[in-house]
Coordinates of C-alpha atoms in Angstrom, one line a residue:
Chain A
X1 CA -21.3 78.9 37.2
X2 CA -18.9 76.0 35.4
X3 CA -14.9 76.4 35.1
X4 CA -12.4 74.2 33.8
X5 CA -10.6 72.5 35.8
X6 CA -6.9 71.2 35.0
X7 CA -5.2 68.6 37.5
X8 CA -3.4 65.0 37.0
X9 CA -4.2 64.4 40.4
X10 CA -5.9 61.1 41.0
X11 CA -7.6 59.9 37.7
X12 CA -6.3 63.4 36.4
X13 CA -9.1 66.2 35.7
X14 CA -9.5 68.2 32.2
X15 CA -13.4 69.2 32.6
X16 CA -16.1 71.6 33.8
X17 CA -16.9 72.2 37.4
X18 CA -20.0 73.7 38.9
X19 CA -19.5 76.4 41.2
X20 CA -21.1 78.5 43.7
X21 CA -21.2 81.7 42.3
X22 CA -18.3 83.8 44.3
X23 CA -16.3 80.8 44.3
X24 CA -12.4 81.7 45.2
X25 CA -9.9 80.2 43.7
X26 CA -8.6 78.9 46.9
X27 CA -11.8 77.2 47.9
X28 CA -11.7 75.4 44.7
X29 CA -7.9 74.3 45.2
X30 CA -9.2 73.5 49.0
X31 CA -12.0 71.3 47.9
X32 CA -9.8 69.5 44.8
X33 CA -6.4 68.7 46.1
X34 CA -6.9 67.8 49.6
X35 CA -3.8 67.2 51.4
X36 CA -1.8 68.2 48.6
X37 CA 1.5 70.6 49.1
X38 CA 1.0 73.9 47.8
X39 CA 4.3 74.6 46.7
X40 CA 4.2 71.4 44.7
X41 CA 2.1 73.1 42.1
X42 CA 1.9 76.1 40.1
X43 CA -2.0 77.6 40.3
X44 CA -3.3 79.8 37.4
X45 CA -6.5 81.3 35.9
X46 CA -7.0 82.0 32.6
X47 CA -3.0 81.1 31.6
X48 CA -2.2 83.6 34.6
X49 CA -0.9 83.0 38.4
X50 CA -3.6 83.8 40.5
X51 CA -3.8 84.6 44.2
X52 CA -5.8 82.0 47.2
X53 CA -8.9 84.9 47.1
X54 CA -9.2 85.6 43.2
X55 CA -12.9 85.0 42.7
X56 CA -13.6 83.0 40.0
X57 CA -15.7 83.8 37.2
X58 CA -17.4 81.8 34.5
X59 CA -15.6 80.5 32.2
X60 CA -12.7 80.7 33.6
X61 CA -9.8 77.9 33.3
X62 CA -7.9 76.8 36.2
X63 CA -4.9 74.7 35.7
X64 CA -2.9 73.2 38.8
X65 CA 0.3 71.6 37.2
X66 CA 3.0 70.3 38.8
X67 CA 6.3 72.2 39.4
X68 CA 9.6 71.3 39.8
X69 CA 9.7 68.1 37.2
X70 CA 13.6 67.3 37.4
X71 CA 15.9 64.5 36.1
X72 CA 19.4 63.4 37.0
X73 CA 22.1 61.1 36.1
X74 CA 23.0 59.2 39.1
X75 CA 26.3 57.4 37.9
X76 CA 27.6 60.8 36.2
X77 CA 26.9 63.0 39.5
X78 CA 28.9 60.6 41.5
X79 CA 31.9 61.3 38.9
X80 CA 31.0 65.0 38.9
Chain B
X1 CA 4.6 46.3 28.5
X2 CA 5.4 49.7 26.8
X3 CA 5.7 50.2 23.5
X4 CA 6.4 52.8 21.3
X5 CA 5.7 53.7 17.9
X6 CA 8.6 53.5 15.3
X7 CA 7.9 57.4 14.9
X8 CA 7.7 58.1 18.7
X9 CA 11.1 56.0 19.5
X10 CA 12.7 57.6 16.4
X11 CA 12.0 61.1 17.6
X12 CA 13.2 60.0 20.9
X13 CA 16.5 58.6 20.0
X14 CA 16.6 62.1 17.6
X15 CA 16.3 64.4 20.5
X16 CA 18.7 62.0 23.1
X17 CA 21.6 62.7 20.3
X18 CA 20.6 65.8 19.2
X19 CA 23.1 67.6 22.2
X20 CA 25.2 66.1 25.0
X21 CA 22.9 67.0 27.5
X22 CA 20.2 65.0 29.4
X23 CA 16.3 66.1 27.8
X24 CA 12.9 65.2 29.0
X25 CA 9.3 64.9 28.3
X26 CA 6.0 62.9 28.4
X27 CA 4.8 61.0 26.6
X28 CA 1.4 61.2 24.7
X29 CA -0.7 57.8 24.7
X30 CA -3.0 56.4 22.2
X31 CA -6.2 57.2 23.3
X32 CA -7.0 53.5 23.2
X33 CA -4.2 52.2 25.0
X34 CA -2.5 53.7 27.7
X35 CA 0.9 51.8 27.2
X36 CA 1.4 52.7 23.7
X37 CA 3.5 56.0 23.2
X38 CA 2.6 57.7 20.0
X39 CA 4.3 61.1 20.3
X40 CA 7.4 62.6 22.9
X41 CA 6.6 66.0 23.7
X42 CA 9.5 68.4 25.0
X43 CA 8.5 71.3 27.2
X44 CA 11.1 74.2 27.4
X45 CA 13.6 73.1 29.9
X46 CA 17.2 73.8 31.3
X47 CA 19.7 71.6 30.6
X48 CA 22.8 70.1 31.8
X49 CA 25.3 66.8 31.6
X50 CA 23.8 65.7 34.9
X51 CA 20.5 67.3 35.0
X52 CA 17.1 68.4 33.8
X53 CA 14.6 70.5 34.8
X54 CA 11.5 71.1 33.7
X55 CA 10.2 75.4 33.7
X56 CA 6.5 75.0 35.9
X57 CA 5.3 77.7 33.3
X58 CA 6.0 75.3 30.4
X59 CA 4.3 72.6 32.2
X60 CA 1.2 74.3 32.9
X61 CA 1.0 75.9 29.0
X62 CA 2.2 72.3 28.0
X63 CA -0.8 71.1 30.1
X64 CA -3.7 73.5 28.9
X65 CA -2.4 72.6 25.0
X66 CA -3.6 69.6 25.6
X67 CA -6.6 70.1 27.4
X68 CA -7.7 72.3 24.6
X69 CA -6.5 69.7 22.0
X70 CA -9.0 67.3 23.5
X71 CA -6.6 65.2 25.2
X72 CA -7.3 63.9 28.7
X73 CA -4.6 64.1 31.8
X74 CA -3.9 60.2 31.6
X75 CA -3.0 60.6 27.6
X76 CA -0.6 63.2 28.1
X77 CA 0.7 63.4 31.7
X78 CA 1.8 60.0 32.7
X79 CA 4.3 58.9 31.0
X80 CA 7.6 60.9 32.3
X81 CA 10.2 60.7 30.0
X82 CA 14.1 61.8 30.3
X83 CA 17.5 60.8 29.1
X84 CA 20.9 60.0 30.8
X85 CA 23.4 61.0 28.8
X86 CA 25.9 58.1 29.8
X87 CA 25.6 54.2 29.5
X88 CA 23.1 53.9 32.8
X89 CA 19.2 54.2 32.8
X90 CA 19.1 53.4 36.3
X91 CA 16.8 56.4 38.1
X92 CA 18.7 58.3 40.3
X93 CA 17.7 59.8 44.0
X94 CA 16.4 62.7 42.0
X95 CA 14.5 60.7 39.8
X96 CA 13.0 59.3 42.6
X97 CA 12.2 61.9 44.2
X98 CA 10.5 64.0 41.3
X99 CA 8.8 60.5 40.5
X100 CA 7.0 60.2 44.1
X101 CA 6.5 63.8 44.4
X102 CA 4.9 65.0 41.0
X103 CA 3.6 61.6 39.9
X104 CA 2.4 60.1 43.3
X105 CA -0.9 61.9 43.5
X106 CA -1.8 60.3 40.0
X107 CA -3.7 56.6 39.9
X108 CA -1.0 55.3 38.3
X109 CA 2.2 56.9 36.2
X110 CA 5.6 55.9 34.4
X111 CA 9.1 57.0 34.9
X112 CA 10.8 56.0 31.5
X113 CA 15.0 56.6 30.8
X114 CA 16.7 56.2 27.7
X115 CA 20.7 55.9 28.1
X116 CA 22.8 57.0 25.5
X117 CA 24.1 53.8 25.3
X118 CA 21.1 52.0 24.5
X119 CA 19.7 51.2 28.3
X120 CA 16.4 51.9 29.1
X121 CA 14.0 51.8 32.1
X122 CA 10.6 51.6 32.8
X123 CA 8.7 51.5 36.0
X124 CA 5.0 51.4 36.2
X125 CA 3.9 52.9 39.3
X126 CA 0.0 52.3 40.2
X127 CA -0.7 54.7 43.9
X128 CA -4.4 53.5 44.7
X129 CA -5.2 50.5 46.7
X130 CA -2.6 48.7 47.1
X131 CA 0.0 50.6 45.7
X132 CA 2.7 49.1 43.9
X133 CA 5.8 49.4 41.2
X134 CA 6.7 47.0 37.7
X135 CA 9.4 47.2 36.0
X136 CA 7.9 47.2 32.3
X137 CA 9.5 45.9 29.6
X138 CA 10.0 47.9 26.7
X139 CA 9.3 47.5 22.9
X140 CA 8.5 48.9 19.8
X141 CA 5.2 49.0 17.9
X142 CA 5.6 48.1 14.0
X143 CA 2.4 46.3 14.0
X144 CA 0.4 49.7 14.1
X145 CA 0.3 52.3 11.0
X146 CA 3.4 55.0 11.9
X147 CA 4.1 57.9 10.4
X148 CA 7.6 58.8 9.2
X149 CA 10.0 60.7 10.4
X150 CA 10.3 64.8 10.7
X151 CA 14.4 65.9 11.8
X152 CA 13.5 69.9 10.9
X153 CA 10.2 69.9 13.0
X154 CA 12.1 67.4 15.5
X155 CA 14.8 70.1 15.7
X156 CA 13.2 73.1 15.7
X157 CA 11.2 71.6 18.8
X158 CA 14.0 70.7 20.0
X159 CA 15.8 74.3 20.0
X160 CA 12.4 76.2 21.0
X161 CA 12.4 74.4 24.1
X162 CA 16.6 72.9 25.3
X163 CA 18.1 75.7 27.3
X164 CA 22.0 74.9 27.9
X165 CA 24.3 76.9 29.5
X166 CA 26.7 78.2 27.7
X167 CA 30.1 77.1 26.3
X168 CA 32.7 74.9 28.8
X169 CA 36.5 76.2 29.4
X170 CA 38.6 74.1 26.8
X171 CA 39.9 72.2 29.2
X172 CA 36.5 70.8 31.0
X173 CA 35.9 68.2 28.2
X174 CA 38.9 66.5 29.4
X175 CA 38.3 66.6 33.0
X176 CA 34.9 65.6 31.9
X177 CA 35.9 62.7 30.1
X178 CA 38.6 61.7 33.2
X179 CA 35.0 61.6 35.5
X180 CA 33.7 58.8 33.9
X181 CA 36.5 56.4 35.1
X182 CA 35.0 57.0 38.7
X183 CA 31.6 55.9 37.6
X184 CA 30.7 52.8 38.9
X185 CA 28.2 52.1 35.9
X186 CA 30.6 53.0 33.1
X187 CA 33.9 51.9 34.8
X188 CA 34.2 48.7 32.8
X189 CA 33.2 49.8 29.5
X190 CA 34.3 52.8 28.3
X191 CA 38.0 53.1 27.7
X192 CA 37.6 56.5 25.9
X193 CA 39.6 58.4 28.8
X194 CA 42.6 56.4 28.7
X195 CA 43.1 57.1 25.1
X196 CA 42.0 60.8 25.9
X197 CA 45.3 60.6 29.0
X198 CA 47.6 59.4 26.3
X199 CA 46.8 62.5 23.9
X200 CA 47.0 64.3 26.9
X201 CA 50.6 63.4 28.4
X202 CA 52.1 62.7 24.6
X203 CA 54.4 65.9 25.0
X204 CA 56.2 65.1 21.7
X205 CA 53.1 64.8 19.4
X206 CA 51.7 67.8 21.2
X207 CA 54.9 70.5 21.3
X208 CA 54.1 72.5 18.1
X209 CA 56.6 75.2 16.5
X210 CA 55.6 78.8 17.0
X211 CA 56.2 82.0 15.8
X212 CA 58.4 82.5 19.6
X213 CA 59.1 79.2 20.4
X214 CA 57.0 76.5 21.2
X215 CA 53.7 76.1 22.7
X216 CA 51.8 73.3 24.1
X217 CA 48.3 73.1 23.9
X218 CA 46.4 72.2 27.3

């Protein structure tokens, strides 16, 4: 079975993987973001948060995007 | 270098002065030229005088948009883009830290600032092989065709996606404004708090006549 796959990891991903079918979601994550931190992205299915053993079903698009994207102003937090 | 289109840095300069806050982004490439910024995309985020943060759901929706709008992850994802609301562009420890953390999985990605003051500051960061970091200079692109300029869309995106909190005590924008002399970036330019003091401690241009007496206002 094919799913999208959604990652900026490496070259960045945006394309259809083939899959065993009974595939679970964390086997995919397992097998694309080696040694990657978990909490470091946010793992959905179908524009949904998904659980590690959510089997995966054709069709289906998986996005793993980056969480906690922050900014600050150094020279104004040291005048805070 | 990195350029920008005059449409893209217009927008940009549109949203950095649009509220007093800092605002973020990325940066959508040409699809020819991965150092060419055609478009600044917001994603809903919270707001404040010192800090940004992007919502993870925004990301991810931000992220499938433009998956289904045919755009690969290197034309929309890495180019980082934020603002510092005072004269400094320099990244700070939390820019760093975001920048190695969300961005150091990717072949290569930018951390771009815009000052209010006009300062800006680009680092190219490529992590395979031998990883390393430029400083890029910065420019904008009139030699391509650019569109003009949209302030309604440019605002409406801009309030569908800046969360702020809510009003300061009267009194903060003073001790706000009394900060600054402490920075060490802004210490030698900007003069705005002493005449801000003098307004403050002028007791006889302040003392008004009320209905009971008088009243000062703090």
């Amino acid at each position: 079975m094919k799913v999208l796959f959604i990652n900026n990891d490496g070259g960045g991903f945006a394309d259809y993987v083939e899959l065993e079918e009974g595939t679970t979601l964390g086997q995919l994550s397992d097998s694309k973001m080696h040694g990657a931190k978990a909490s470091n992205y946010l793992i959905r299915v179908d524009s949904r948060p998904a659980a590690r053993d959510q089997v995966l079903q054709e069709g289906n698009r998986v996005s793993m995007t980056p969480t906690k994207i922050e900014g600050a102003n150094a020279s104004l937090l040291l005048a805070a | 270098m990195l350029r920008f289109t005059p449409t893209a840095w217009a927008k940009l300069l549109f949203l950095r002065d649009l509220g007093e806050t800092e605002i973020g982004g990325f940066g959508i490439l040409a699809k020819d030229d991965l150092l060419l910024v055609e478009d600044i995309e917001l994603v809903t985020q919270s707001c404040t005088w010192v800090h940004v943060e992007f919502d993870d759901v925004a990301v991810a929706e931000f992220f499938e948009r433009q998956v289904v709008a045919g755009r690969r992850p290197e034309e929309f994802a890495r180019i980082w883009i934020h603002t510092h609301p005072g004269r400094s562009a320099e990244p700070s420890g939390t820019d760093e830290a975001t920048f190695q953390r969300v961005f150091g999985r990717s072949d290569w990605a930018i951390m771009f600032i815009l000052a209010r003051g006009g300062e800006s500051y680009a680092r190219l960061r490529y992590n395979v092989g031998p990883s390393m970091d430029a400083i890029l200079p910065v420019e904008i692109e009139y030699g391509w065709d650019f569109g003009a300029s949209d302030h309604v869309a440019w605002h409406a995106e801009y309030e569908a996606n800046i969360r702020t909190p809510g009003p300061e005590p009267a009194d903060a924008t003073l001790t706000k404004q009394a900060s600054c002399v402490f920075s060490p970036h802004e210490q030698d330019h900007d003069h705005g708090w002493f005449d801000a003091w003098h307004e403050y401690a002028d007791f006889d241009r302040s003392l008004e006549e009320a209905e009971h007496g008088f009243i000062r206002d703090f």
